[in-house]
PDB file of C-alpha atoms in Angstrom:
ATOM      1  CA  UNK A   1      38.383  19.217  16.439  1.00 29.00           C
ATOM      2  CA  UNK A   2      36.761  21.958  18.125  1.00 30.00           C
ATOM      3  CA  UNK A   3      32.830  22.872  18.363  1.00 29.00           C
ATOM      4  CA  UNK A   4      31.609  25.376  19.320  1.00 26.00           C
ATOM      5  CA  UNK A   5      29.092  26.198  22.035  1.00 26.00           C
ATOM      6  CA  UNK A   6      27.266  29.722  22.556  1.00 25.00           C
ATOM      7  CA  UNK A   7      25.912  30.316  25.864  1.00 26.00           C
ATOM      8  CA  UNK A   8      24.078  33.638  26.875  1.00 27.00           C
ATOM      9  CA  UNK A   9      24.621  35.244  30.606  1.00 27.00           C
ATOM     10  CA  UNK A  10      26.180  37.731  32.519  1.00 27.00           C
ATOM     11  CA  UNK A  11      27.995  40.273  33.825  1.00 27.00           C
ATOM     12  CA  UNK A  12      30.653  43.507  32.937  1.00 28.00           C
ATOM     13  CA  UNK A  13      32.731  46.123  34.683  1.00 30.00           C
ATOM     14  CA  UNK A  14      35.714  48.225  36.011  1.00 29.00           C
ATOM     15  CA  UNK A  15      39.409  47.535  36.310  1.00 30.00           C
ATOM     16  CA  UNK A  16      40.771  48.182  39.802  1.00 32.00           C
ATOM     17  CA  UNK A  17      44.203  46.608  41.349  1.00 36.00           C
ATOM     18  CA  UNK A  18      44.023  43.970  44.532  1.00 42.00           C
ATOM     19  CA  UNK A  19      47.122  42.838  45.954  1.00 51.00           C
ATOM     20  CA  UNK A  20      47.390  39.010  46.420  1.00 69.00           C
ATOM     21  CA  UNK A  21      47.991  39.854  50.534  1.00 87.00           C
ATOM     22  CA  UNK A  22      48.208  36.841  53.092  1.00 91.00           C
ATOM     23  CA  UNK A  23      44.367  37.497  53.986  1.00 90.00           C
ATOM     24  CA  UNK A  24      43.418  36.952  49.807  1.00 93.00           C
ATOM     25  CA  UNK A  25      45.672  33.911  50.363  1.00 93.00           C
ATOM     26  CA  UNK A  26      44.268  32.723  53.041  1.00 95.00           C
ATOM     27  CA  UNK A  27      40.332  33.380  52.646  1.00 95.00           C
ATOM     28  CA  UNK A  28      40.956  31.660  49.146  1.00 95.00           C
ATOM     29  CA  UNK A  29      42.178  28.978  50.716  1.00 96.00           C
ATOM     30  CA  UNK A  30      39.380  28.552  52.912  1.00 97.00           C
ATOM     31  CA  UNK A  31      36.703  28.829  50.439  1.00 96.00           C
ATOM     32  CA  UNK A  32      38.293  26.462  48.698  1.00 96.00           C
ATOM     33  CA  UNK A  33      38.336  24.000  51.262  1.00 96.00           C
ATOM     34  CA  UNK A  34      34.457  24.750  52.602  1.00 96.00           C
ATOM     35  CA  UNK A  35      33.589  24.373  49.112  1.00 95.00           C
ATOM     36  CA  UNK A  36      34.701  20.872  48.245  1.00 92.00           C
ATOM     37  CA  UNK A  37      31.440  18.655  48.614  1.00 90.00           C
ATOM     38  CA  UNK A  38      32.811  15.364  50.269  1.00 88.00           C
ATOM     39  CA  UNK A  39      29.903  13.376  48.243  1.00 87.00           C
ATOM     40  CA  UNK A  40      30.933  14.392  44.663  1.00 87.00           C
ATOM     41  CA  UNK A  41      34.429  13.618  44.795  1.00 85.00           C
ATOM     42  CA  UNK A  42      34.893  14.252  40.835  1.00 84.00           C
ATOM     43  CA  UNK A  43      33.298  17.475  41.413  1.00 88.00           C
ATOM     44  CA  UNK A  44      35.627  20.887  42.163  1.00 90.00           C
ATOM     45  CA  UNK A  45      34.047  24.303  42.716  1.00 92.00           C
ATOM     46  CA  UNK A  46      36.671  26.765  43.402  1.00 93.00           C
ATOM     47  CA  UNK A  47      37.014  30.516  44.299  1.00 95.00           C
ATOM     48  CA  UNK A  48      39.519  32.885  42.144  1.00 94.00           C
ATOM     49  CA  UNK A  49      40.319  36.379  43.763  1.00 93.00           C
ATOM     50  CA  UNK A  50      42.352  38.546  41.904  1.00 88.00           C
ATOM     51  CA  UNK A  51      42.898  41.866  40.260  1.00 83.00           C
ATOM     52  CA  UNK A  52      39.752  43.160  42.515  1.00 91.00           C
ATOM     53  CA  UNK A  53      37.893  39.812  40.248  1.00 92.00           C
ATOM     54  CA  UNK A  54      35.957  37.091  42.020  1.00 93.00           C
ATOM     55  CA  UNK A  55      35.945  33.761  39.634  1.00 93.00           C
ATOM     56  CA  UNK A  56      34.267  30.607  40.688  1.00 92.00           C
ATOM     57  CA  UNK A  57      34.917  27.625  38.623  1.00 92.00           C
ATOM     58  CA  UNK A  58      33.509  24.262  38.574  1.00 88.00           C
ATOM     59  CA  UNK A  59      34.651  21.550  37.571  1.00 83.00           C
ATOM     60  CA  UNK A  60      33.435  17.646  37.053  1.00 84.00           C
ATOM     61  CA  UNK A  61      36.280  15.417  35.966  1.00 80.00           C
ATOM     62  CA  UNK A  62      35.839  12.039  34.207  1.00 73.00           C
ATOM     63  CA  UNK A  63      35.861   8.917  35.951  1.00 71.00           C
ATOM     64  CA  UNK A  64      35.344   6.152  32.965  1.00 69.00           C
ATOM     65  CA  UNK A  65      38.482   7.755  31.080  1.00 62.00           C
ATOM     66  CA  UNK A  66      36.586   8.175  28.694  1.00 64.00           C
ATOM     67  CA  UNK A  67      36.956  10.940  25.919  1.00 62.00           C
ATOM     68  CA  UNK A  68      35.053  12.746  23.908  1.00 65.00           C
ATOM     69  CA  UNK A  69      35.105  16.417  21.821  1.00 66.00           C
ATOM     70  CA  UNK A  70      36.986  19.188  23.039  1.00 74.00           C
ATOM     71  CA  UNK A  71      35.107  22.269  22.865  1.00 70.00           C
ATOM     72  CA  UNK A  72      35.652  26.043  24.270  1.00 73.00           C
ATOM     73  CA  UNK A  73      33.624  29.212  24.506  1.00 76.00           C
ATOM     74  CA  UNK A  74      34.307  32.086  26.495  1.00 74.00           C
ATOM     75  CA  UNK A  75      33.330  35.755  26.470  1.00 75.00           C
ATOM     76  CA  UNK A  76      34.263  38.906  28.468  1.00 74.00           C
ATOM     77  CA  UNK A  77      32.450  42.047  28.528  1.00 73.00           C
ATOM     78  CA  UNK A  78      32.169  45.180  30.235  1.00 68.00           C
ATOM     79  CA  UNK A  79      34.591  43.131  33.292  1.00 65.00           C
ATOM     80  CA  UNK A  80      32.753  40.395  33.805  1.00 74.00           C
ATOM     81  CA  UNK A  81      33.537  36.862  31.922  1.00 76.00           C
ATOM     82  CA  UNK A  82      32.129  33.605  31.626  1.00 76.00           C
ATOM     83  CA  UNK A  83      33.866  30.036  29.680  1.00 75.00           C
ATOM     84  CA  UNK A  84      32.595  26.725  29.154  1.00 74.00           C
ATOM     85  CA  UNK A  85      34.915  24.083  28.479  1.00 74.00           C
ATOM     86  CA  UNK A  86      35.601  20.159  28.089  1.00 74.00           C
ATOM     87  CA  UNK A  87      38.341  18.155  27.309  1.00 74.00           C
ATOM     88  CA  UNK A  88      39.899  14.580  27.913  1.00 70.00           C
ATOM     89  CA  UNK A  89      40.178  15.108  32.000  1.00 72.00           C
ATOM     90  CA  UNK A  90      37.567  17.338  32.474  1.00 71.00           C
ATOM     91  CA  UNK A  91      33.963  16.460  31.344  1.00 79.00           C
ATOM     92  CA  UNK A  92      32.462  19.907  31.989  1.00 81.00           C
ATOM     93  CA  UNK A  93      34.131  23.481  33.450  1.00 79.00           C
ATOM     94  CA  UNK A  94      32.159  26.282  33.838  1.00 84.00           C
ATOM     95  CA  UNK A  95      34.132  29.761  34.737  1.00 87.00           C
ATOM     96  CA  UNK A  96      31.888  32.676  36.112  1.00 89.00           C
ATOM     97  CA  UNK A  97      33.070  36.052  36.605  1.00 90.00           C
ATOM     98  CA  UNK A  98      32.889  39.785  37.976  1.00 91.00           C
ATOM     99  CA  UNK A  99      34.307  42.555  39.230  1.00 92.00           C
ATOM    100  CA  UNK A 100      34.362  43.561  42.696  1.00 92.00           C
ATOM    101  CA  UNK A 101      32.959  47.121  41.785  1.00 90.00           C
ATOM    102  CA  UNK A 102      29.925  45.931  40.378  1.00 90.00           C
ATOM    103  CA  UNK A 103      28.248  43.521  43.286  1.00 92.00           C
ATOM    104  CA  UNK A 104      25.718  44.983  44.835  1.00 92.00           C
ATOM    105  CA  UNK A 105      25.225  42.679  47.781  1.00 94.00           C
ATOM    106  CA  UNK A 106      27.357  39.629  49.330  1.00 96.00           C
ATOM    107  CA  UNK A 107      24.798  37.354  51.246  1.00 97.00           C
ATOM    108  CA  UNK A 108      24.706  34.020  52.507  1.00 98.00           C
ATOM    109  CA  UNK A 109      22.109  31.325  53.012  1.00 97.00           C
ATOM    110  CA  UNK A 110      20.894  27.674  54.295  1.00 97.00           C
ATOM    111  CA  UNK A 111      20.694  24.985  51.653  1.00 95.00           C
ATOM    112  CA  UNK A 112      19.793  21.468  51.760  1.00 93.00           C
ATOM    113  CA  UNK A 113      20.926  18.267  49.212  1.00 89.00           C
ATOM    114  CA  UNK A 114      17.446  16.563  49.340  1.00 88.00           C
ATOM    115  CA  UNK A 115      18.940  13.345  47.997  1.00 87.00           C
ATOM    116  CA  UNK A 116      21.908  13.090  50.309  1.00 84.00           C
ATOM    117  CA  UNK A 117      20.139  14.237  52.680  1.00 87.00           C
ATOM    118  CA  UNK A 118      22.791  17.305  53.963  1.00 90.00           C
ATOM    119  CA  UNK A 119      22.470  20.828  55.124  1.00 94.00           C
ATOM    120  CA  UNK A 120      25.303  23.553  54.181  1.00 95.00           C
ATOM    121  CA  UNK A 121      25.022  27.036  53.159  1.00 97.00           C
ATOM    122  CA  UNK A 122      25.586  28.922  49.740  1.00 97.00           C
ATOM    123  CA  UNK A 123      27.168  32.291  49.848  1.00 97.00           C
ATOM    124  CA  UNK A 124      25.463  34.656  47.279  1.00 96.00           C
ATOM    125  CA  UNK A 125      27.579  36.891  44.871  1.00 95.00           C
ATOM    126  CA  UNK A 126      24.971  39.553  43.671  1.00 93.00           C
ATOM    127  CA  UNK A 127      26.243  41.787  41.061  1.00 90.00           C
ATOM    128  CA  UNK A 128      24.278  44.962  38.467  1.00 86.00           C
ATOM    129  CA  UNK A 129      26.035  46.145  35.925  1.00 80.00           C
ATOM    130  CA  UNK A 130      25.572  49.949  35.757  1.00 78.00           C
ATOM    131  CA  UNK A 131      22.991  51.226  33.607  1.00 77.00           C
ATOM    132  CA  UNK A 132      20.967  48.348  34.462  1.00 79.00           C
ATOM    133  CA  UNK A 133      17.731  47.383  35.782  1.00 83.00           C
ATOM    134  CA  UNK A 134      18.597  43.343  35.888  1.00 83.00           C
ATOM    135  CA  UNK A 135      21.118  41.824  38.423  1.00 86.00           C
ATOM    136  CA  UNK A 136      22.749  38.257  38.208  1.00 86.00           C
ATOM    137  CA  UNK A 137      23.720  35.979  41.322  1.00 90.00           C
ATOM    138  CA  UNK A 138      26.537  33.597  41.782  1.00 90.00           C
ATOM    139  CA  UNK A 139      26.051  30.756  44.446  1.00 93.00           C
ATOM    140  CA  UNK A 140      29.032  29.232  46.063  1.00 95.00           C
ATOM    141  CA  UNK A 141      28.391  26.333  47.840  1.00 95.00           C
ATOM    142  CA  UNK A 142      30.028  26.139  51.216  1.00 96.00           C
ATOM    143  CA  UNK A 143      29.634  22.715  53.136  1.00 95.00           C
ATOM    144  CA  UNK A 144      29.687  23.538  56.780  1.00 95.00           C
ATOM    145  CA  UNK A 145      26.701  23.772  59.012  1.00 95.00           C
ATOM    146  CA  UNK A 146      28.418  26.986  61.351  1.00 97.00           C
ATOM    147  CA  UNK A 147      26.600  29.581  60.262  1.00 97.00           C
ATOM    148  CA  UNK A 148      29.288  32.005  62.213  1.00 98.00           C
ATOM    149  CA  UNK A 149      32.285  30.042  59.699  1.00 97.00           C
ATOM    150  CA  UNK A 150      30.056  31.386  56.854  1.00 98.00           C
ATOM    151  CA  UNK A 151      28.837  34.710  58.214  1.00 98.00           C
ATOM    152  CA  UNK A 152      32.921  35.563  59.175  1.00 97.00           C
ATOM    153  CA  UNK A 153      33.574  34.259  55.529  1.00 97.00           C
ATOM    154  CA  UNK A 154      30.704  37.085  53.641  1.00 97.00           C
ATOM    155  CA  UNK A 155      32.534  39.579  56.019  1.00 97.00           C
ATOM    156  CA  UNK A 156      35.770  38.840  54.582  1.00 96.00           C
ATOM    157  CA  UNK A 157      34.492  38.794  51.330  1.00 96.00           C
ATOM    158  CA  UNK A 158      32.912  42.224  51.642  1.00 96.00           C
ATOM    159  CA  UNK A 159      36.207  44.156  53.515  1.00 94.00           C
ATOM    160  CA  UNK A 160      37.972  43.127  50.265  1.00 93.00           C
ATOM    161  CA  UNK A 161      34.709  44.100  47.756  1.00 93.00           C
ATOM    162  CA  UNK A 162      35.087  47.545  49.649  1.00 92.00           C
ATOM    163  CA  UNK A 163      38.742  47.852  48.959  1.00 90.00           C
ATOM    164  CA  UNK A 164      38.442  46.961  45.437  1.00 86.00           C
ATOM    165  CA  UNK A 165      35.261  49.922  45.196  1.00 74.00           C
ATOM    166  CA  UNK A 166      37.098  52.286  46.503  1.00 72.00           C
ATOM    167  CA  UNK A 167      40.219  52.118  44.692  1.00 68.00           C
ATOM    168  CA  UNK A 168      38.145  52.178  41.274  1.00 56.00           C
TER     169      UNK A 168
END
């Protein structure tokens, strides 16, 4: 039985065409490697880069074999999207997406997990819809303490963002 779950939040956009070049594929692979928290094997954070759209997917898998009522809700408006779902394998999945043409800042900042005493970085993607004064920031963890690696990832993302903005 499907349960409807409503949540309000996020995003908007334009649609330009970006190719899935070897550089984009390599960047996606590297982001996904570094987004894996070694202390949380049942949780997965992934980036998806396609058609000048960035999507962050956060999944928490069921480990105990329990099942619950499945639900799925999604929303798309003005080029941005979010979705939440649950099923027998995935306890919780959250998808957040944004068009690169609406991203106003790509930054990174150090972060700290107090419980595990682990230092890492977060890549921050700030979006402002056209004609709006408010903004939304997506944060993606990058589990490394090497700032040069994170700076390189942000520069590569910025290159993709600029190429998409030039097309839109």
